[in-house]
PDB file of C-alpha atoms in Angstrom:
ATOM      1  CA  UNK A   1     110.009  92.621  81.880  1.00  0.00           C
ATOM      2  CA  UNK A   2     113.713  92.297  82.931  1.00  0.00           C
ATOM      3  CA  UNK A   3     113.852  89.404  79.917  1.00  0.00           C
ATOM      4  CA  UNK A   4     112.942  92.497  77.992  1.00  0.00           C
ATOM      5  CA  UNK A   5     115.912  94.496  78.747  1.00  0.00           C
ATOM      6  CA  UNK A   6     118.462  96.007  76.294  1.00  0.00           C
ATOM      7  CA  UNK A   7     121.027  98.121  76.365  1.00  0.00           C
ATOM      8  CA  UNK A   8     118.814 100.715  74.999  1.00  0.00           C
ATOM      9  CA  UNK A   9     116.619 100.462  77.811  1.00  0.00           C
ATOM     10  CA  UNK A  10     116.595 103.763  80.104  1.00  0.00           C
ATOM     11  CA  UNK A  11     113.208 103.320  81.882  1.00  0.00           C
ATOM     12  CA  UNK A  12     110.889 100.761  83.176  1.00  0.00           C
ATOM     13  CA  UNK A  13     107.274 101.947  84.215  1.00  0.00           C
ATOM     14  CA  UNK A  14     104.626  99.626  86.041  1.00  0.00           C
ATOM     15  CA  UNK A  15     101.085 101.077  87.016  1.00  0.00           C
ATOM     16  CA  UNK A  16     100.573  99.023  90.773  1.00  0.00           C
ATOM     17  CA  UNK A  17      97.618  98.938  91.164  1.00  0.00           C
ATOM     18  CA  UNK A  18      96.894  98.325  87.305  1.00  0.00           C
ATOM     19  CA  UNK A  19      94.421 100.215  84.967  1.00  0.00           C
ATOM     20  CA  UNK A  20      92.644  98.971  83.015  1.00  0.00           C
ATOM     21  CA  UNK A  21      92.531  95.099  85.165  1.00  0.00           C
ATOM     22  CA  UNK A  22      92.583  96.187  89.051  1.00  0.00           C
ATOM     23  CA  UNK A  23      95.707  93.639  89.181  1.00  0.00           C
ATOM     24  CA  UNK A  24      98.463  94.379  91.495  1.00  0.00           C
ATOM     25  CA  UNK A  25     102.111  93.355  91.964  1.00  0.00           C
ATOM     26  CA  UNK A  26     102.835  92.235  95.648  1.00  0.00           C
ATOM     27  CA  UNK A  27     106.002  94.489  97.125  1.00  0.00           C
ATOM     28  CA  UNK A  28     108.105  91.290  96.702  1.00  0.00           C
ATOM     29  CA  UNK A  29     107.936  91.717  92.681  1.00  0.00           C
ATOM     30  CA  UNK A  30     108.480  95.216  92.408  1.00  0.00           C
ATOM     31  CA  UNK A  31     111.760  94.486  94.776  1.00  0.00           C
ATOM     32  CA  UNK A  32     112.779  91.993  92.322  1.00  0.00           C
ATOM     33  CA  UNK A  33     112.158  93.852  89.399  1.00  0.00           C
ATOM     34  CA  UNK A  34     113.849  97.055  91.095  1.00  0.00           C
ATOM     35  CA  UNK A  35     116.732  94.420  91.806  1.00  0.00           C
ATOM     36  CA  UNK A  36     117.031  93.303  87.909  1.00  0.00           C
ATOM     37  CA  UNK A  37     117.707  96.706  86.504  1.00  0.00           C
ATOM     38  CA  UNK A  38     120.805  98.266  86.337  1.00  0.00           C
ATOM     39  CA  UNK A  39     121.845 101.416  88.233  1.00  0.00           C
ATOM     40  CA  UNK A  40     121.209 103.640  85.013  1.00  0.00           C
ATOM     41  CA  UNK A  41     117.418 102.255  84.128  1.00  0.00           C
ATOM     42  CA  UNK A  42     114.881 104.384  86.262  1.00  0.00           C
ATOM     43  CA  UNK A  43     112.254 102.164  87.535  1.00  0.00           C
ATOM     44  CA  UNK A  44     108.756 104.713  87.167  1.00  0.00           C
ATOM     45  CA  UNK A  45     106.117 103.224  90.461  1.00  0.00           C
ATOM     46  CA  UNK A  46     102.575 104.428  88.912  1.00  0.00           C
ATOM     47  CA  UNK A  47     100.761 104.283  92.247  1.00  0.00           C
ATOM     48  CA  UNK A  48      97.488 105.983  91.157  1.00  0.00           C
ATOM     49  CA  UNK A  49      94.853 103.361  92.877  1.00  0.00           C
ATOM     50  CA  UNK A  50      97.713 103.179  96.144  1.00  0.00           C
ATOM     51  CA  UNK A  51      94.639 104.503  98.482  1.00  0.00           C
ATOM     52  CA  UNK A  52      92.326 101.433  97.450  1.00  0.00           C
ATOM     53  CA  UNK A  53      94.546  98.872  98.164  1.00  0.00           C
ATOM     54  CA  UNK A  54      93.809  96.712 101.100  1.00  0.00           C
ATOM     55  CA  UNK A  55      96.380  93.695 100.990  1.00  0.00           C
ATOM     56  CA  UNK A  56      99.472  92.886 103.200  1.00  0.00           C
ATOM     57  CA  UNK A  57     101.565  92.200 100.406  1.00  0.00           C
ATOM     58  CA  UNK A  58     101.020  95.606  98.579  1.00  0.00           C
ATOM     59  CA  UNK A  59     103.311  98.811  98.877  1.00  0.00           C
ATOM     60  CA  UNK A  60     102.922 101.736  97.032  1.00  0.00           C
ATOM     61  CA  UNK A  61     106.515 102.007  95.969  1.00  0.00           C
ATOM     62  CA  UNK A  62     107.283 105.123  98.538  1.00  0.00           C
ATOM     63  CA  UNK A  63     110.034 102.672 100.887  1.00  0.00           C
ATOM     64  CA  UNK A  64     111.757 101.542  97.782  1.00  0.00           C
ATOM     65  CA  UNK A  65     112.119 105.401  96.053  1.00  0.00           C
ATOM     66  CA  UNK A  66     113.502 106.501  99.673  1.00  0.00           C
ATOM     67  CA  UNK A  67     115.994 103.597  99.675  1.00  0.00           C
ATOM     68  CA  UNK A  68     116.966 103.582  95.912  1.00  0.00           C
ATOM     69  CA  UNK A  69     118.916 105.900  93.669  1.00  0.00           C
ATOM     70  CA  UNK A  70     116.748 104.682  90.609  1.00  0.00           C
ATOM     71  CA  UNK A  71     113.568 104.582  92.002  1.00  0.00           C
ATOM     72  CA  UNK A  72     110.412 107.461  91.794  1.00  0.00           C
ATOM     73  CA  UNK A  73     106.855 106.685  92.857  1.00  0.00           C
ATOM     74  CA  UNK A  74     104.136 109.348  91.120  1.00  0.00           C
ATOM     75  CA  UNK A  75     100.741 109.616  93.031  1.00  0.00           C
ATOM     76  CA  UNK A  76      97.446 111.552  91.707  1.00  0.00           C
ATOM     77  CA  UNK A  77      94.838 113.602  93.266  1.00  0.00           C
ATOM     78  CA  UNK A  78      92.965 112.083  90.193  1.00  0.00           C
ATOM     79  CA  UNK A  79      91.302 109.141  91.341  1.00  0.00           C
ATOM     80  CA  UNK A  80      90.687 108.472  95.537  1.00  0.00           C
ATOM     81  CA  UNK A  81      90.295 112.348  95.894  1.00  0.00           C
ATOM     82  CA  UNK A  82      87.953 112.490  92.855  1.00  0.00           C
ATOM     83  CA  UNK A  83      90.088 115.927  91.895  1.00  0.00           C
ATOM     84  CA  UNK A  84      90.649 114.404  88.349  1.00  0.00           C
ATOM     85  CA  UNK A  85      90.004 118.086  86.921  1.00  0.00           C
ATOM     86  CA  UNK A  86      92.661 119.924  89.027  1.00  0.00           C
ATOM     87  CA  UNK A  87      95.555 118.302  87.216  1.00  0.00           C
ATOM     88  CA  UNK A  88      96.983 117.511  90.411  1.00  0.00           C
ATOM     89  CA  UNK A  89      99.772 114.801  91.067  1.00  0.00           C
ATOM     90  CA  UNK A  90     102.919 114.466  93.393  1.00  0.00           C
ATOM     91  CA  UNK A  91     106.003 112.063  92.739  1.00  0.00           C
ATOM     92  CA  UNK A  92     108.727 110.966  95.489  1.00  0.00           C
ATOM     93  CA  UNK A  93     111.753 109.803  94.481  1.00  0.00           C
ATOM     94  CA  UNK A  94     116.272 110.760  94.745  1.00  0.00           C
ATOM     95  CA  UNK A  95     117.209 114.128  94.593  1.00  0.00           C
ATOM     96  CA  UNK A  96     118.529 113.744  91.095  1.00  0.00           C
ATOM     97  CA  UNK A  97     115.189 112.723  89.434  1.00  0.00           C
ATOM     98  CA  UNK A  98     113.376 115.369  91.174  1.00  0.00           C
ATOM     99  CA  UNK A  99     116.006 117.730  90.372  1.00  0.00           C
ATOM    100  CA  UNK A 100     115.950 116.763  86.397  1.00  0.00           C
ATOM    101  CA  UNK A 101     112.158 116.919  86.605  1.00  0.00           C
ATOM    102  CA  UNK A 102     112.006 120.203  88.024  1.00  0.00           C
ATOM    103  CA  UNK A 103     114.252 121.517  85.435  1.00  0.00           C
ATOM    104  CA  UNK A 104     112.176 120.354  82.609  1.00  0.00           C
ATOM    105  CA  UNK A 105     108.488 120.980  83.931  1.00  0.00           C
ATOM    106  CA  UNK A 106     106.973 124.002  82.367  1.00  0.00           C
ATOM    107  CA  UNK A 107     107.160 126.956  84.670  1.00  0.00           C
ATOM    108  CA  UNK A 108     103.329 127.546  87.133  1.00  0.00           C
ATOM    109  CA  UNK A 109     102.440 124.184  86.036  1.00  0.00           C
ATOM    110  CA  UNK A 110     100.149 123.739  88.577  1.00  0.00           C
ATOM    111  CA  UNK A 111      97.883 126.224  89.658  1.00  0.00           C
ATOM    112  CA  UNK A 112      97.816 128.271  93.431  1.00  0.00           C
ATOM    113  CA  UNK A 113      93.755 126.973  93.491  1.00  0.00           C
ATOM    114  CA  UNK A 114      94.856 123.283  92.635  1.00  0.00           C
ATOM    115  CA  UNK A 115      98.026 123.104  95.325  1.00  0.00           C
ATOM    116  CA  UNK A 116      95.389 124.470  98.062  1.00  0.00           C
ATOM    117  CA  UNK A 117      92.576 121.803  97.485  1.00  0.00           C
ATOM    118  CA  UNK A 118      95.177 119.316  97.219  1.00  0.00           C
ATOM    119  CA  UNK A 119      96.296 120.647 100.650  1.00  0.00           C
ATOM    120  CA  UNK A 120      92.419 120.687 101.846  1.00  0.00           C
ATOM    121  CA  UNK A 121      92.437 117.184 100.666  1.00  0.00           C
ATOM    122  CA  UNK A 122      95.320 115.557 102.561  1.00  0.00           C
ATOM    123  CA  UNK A 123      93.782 116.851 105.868  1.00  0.00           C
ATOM    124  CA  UNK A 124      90.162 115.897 105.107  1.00  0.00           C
ATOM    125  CA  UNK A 125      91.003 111.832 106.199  1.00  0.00           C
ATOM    126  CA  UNK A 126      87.130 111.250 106.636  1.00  0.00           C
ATOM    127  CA  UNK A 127      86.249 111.932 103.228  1.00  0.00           C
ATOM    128  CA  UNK A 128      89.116 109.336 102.448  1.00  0.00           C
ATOM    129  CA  UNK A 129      88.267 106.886 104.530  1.00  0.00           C
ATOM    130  CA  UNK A 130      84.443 107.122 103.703  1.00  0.00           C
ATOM    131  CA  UNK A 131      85.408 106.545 100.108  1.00  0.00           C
ATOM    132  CA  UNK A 132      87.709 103.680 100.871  1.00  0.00           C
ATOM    133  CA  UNK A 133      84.743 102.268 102.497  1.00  0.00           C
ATOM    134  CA  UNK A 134      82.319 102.753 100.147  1.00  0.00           C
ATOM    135  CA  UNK A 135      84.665 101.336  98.154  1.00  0.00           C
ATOM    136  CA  UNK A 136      84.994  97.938  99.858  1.00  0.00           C
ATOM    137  CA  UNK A 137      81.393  97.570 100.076  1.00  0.00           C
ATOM    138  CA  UNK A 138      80.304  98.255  96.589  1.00  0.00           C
ATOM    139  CA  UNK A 139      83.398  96.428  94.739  1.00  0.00           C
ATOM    140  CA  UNK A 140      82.904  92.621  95.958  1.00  0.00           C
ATOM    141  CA  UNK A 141      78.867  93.666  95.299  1.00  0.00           C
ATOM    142  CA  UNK A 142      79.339  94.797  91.894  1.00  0.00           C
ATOM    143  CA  UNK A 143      81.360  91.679  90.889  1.00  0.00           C
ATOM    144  CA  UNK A 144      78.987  89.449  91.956  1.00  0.00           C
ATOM    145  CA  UNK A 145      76.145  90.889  90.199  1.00  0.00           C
ATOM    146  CA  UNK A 146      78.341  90.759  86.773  1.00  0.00           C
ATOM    147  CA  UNK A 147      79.685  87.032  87.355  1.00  0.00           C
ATOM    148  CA  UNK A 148      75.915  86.933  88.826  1.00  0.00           C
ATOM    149  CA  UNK A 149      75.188  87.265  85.075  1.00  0.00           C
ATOM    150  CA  UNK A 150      77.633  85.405  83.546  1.00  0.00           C
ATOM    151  CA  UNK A 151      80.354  87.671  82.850  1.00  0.00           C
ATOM    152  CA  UNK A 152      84.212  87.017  83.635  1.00  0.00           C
ATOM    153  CA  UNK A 153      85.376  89.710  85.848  1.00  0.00           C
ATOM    154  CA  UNK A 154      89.081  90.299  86.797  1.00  0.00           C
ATOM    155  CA  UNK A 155      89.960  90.180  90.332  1.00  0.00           C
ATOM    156  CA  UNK A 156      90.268  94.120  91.044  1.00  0.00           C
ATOM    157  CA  UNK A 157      92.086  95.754  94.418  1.00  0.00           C
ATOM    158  CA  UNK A 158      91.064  99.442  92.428  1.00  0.00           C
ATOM    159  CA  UNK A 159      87.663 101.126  92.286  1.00  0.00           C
ATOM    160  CA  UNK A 160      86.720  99.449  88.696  1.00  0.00           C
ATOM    161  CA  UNK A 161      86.488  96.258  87.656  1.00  0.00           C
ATOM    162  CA  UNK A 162      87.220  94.979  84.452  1.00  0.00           C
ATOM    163  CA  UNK A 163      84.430  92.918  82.448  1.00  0.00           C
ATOM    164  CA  UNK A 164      85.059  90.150  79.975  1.00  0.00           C
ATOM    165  CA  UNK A 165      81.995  89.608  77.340  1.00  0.00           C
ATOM    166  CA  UNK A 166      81.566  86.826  74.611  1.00  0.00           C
ATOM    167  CA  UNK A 167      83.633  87.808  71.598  1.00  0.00           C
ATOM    168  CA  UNK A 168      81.811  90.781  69.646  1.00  0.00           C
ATOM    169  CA  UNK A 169      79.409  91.338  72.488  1.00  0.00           C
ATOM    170  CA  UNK A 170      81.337  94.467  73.987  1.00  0.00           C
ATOM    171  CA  UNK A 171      80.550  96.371  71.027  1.00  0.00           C
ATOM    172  CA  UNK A 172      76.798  95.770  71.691  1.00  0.00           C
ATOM    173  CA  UNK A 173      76.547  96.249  75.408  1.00  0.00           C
ATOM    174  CA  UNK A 174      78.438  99.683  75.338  1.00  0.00           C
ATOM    175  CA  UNK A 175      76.012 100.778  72.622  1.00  0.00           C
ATOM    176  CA  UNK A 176      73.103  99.497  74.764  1.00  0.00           C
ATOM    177  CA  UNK A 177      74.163 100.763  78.019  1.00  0.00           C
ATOM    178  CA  UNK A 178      74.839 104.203  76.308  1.00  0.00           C
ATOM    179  CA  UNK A 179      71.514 104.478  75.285  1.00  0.00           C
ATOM    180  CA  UNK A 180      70.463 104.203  79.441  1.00  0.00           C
ATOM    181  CA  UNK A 181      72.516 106.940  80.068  1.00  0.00           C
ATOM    182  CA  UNK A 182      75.521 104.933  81.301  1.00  0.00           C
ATOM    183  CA  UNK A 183      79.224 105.140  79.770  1.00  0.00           C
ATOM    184  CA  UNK A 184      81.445 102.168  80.398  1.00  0.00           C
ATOM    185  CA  UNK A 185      85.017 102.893  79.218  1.00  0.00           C
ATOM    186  CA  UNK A 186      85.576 100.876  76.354  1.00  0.00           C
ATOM    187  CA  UNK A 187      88.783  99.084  75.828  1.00  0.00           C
ATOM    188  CA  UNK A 188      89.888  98.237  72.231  1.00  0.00           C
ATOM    189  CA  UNK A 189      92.834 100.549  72.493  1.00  0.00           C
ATOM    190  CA  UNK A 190      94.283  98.573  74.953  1.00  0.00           C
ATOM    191  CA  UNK A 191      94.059  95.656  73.035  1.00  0.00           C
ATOM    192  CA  UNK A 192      91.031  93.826  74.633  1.00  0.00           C
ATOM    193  CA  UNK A 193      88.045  94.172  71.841  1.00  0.00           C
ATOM    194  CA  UNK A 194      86.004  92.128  74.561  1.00  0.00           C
ATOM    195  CA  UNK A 195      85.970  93.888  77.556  1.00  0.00           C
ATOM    196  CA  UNK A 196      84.281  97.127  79.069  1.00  0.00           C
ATOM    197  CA  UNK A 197      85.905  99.043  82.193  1.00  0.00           C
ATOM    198  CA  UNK A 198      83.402  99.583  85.017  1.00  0.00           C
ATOM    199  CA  UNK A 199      84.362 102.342  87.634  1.00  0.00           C
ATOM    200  CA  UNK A 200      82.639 101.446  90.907  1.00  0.00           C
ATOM    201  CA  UNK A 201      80.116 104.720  91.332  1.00  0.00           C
ATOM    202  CA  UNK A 202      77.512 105.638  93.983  1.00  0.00           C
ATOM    203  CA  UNK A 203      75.112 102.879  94.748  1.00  0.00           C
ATOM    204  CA  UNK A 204      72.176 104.200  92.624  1.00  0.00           C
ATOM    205  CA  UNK A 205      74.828 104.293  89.769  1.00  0.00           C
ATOM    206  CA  UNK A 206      76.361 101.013  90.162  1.00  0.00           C
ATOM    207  CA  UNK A 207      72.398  99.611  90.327  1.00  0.00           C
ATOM    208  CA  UNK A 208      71.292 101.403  87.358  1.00  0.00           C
ATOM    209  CA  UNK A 209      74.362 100.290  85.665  1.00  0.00           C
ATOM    210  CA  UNK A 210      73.563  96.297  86.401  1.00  0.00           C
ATOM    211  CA  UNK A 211      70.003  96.605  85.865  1.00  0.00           C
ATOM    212  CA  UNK A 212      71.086  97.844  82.044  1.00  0.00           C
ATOM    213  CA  UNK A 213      73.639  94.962  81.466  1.00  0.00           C
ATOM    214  CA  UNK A 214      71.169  92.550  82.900  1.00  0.00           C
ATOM    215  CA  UNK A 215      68.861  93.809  80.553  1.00  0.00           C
ATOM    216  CA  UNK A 216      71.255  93.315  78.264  1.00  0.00           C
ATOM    217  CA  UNK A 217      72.329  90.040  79.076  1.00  0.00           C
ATOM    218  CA  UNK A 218      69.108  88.579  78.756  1.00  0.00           C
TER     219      UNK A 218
END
């Protein structure tokens, strides 16, 4: 990315955790990246999966945007919260970004319902903490049962896990698993014709969801 740069260049944004692999940039990188730019390129910190993360080397990004004039770190309500239709975000970042954001947001762009359940939310740690463990449970289980199969997953740290099929086989097991009532998100438009993004659900889900690419599979 900084072998990218030009003098054109006025932003640099990295999703850590990443969607749609689960990968993740250890804190070291995104210092060294953050360290590559110049003063007038704002480094964007997409921290949507931050809450899943459980690995020493990982930082959301908030330390850096305290320290740095060029940093900002956005968060979502989206995705550990499961809020995804309340529109709901946050960022952190220098007075001057948030300043220049809140002078270009459209006025009530949030609603008074949304900022209270985001509120409700933050204090309601068990319902976080149950879903990072359900989390940790079900992920490592679901990834066996696909390389189980024969499948290539990507190592994830999110709640999804990215899964590799034979070339012109996605195409086939989206149609089939659609037809059992379960939706994989597809991922052409990201460039990978071969793959299918799984989102780690309940444990009936995730089951039902195997039993159909086994099926599959076979």
């Amino acid at each position: 990315m900084l072998a990218l740069l030009s003098p054109r260049t006025k932003l640099v944004f990295i999703a850590n955790p990443n969607n749609p692999t689960g990968t993740y940039l250890p804190f070291s990188e995104v210092r060294r990246l953050q360290a590559g730019l110049p003063d007038h390129v704002l480094l964007v910190i997409d921290a949507a999966y931050a809450e899943y993360v459980r690995k020493n080397d990982y930082s959301s990004g908030l330390e850096l945007a305290a320290e740095a004039e060029n940093v900002i770190m956005t968060r979502t309500f989206s995705k550990i919260y499961g809020m995804a239709s309340a529109r709901l975000g946050w960022a952190y970042g220098p007075p001057s970004v948030i300043d220049a954001l809140n002078r270009t947001r459209g006025p009530f762009n949030v609603s008074t319902p949304s900022m209270m359940a985001g509120i409700a939310a933050i204090e309601d740690m068990a319902f976080l903490e149950k879903s990072v463990d359900h989390n940790e449970a079900e992920l490592p289980r679901v990834t066996q049962a696909l390389q189980g199969m024969g499948l290539t997953v990507t190592p994830s740290v999110g709640n999804f896990v990215l899964v590799h099929f034979a070339p012109g086989q996605a195409d086939a097991a989206d149609a089939h698993l659609r037809k059992r009532g379960y939706i994989l998100r597809a991922m052409r438009s990201y460039d990978l014709p071969d793959a299918l993004r799984m989102t780690i659900g309940t444990v009936a889900e995730n089951d039902g969801a195997l039993a159909a690419l086994k099926e599959f599979m076979s």
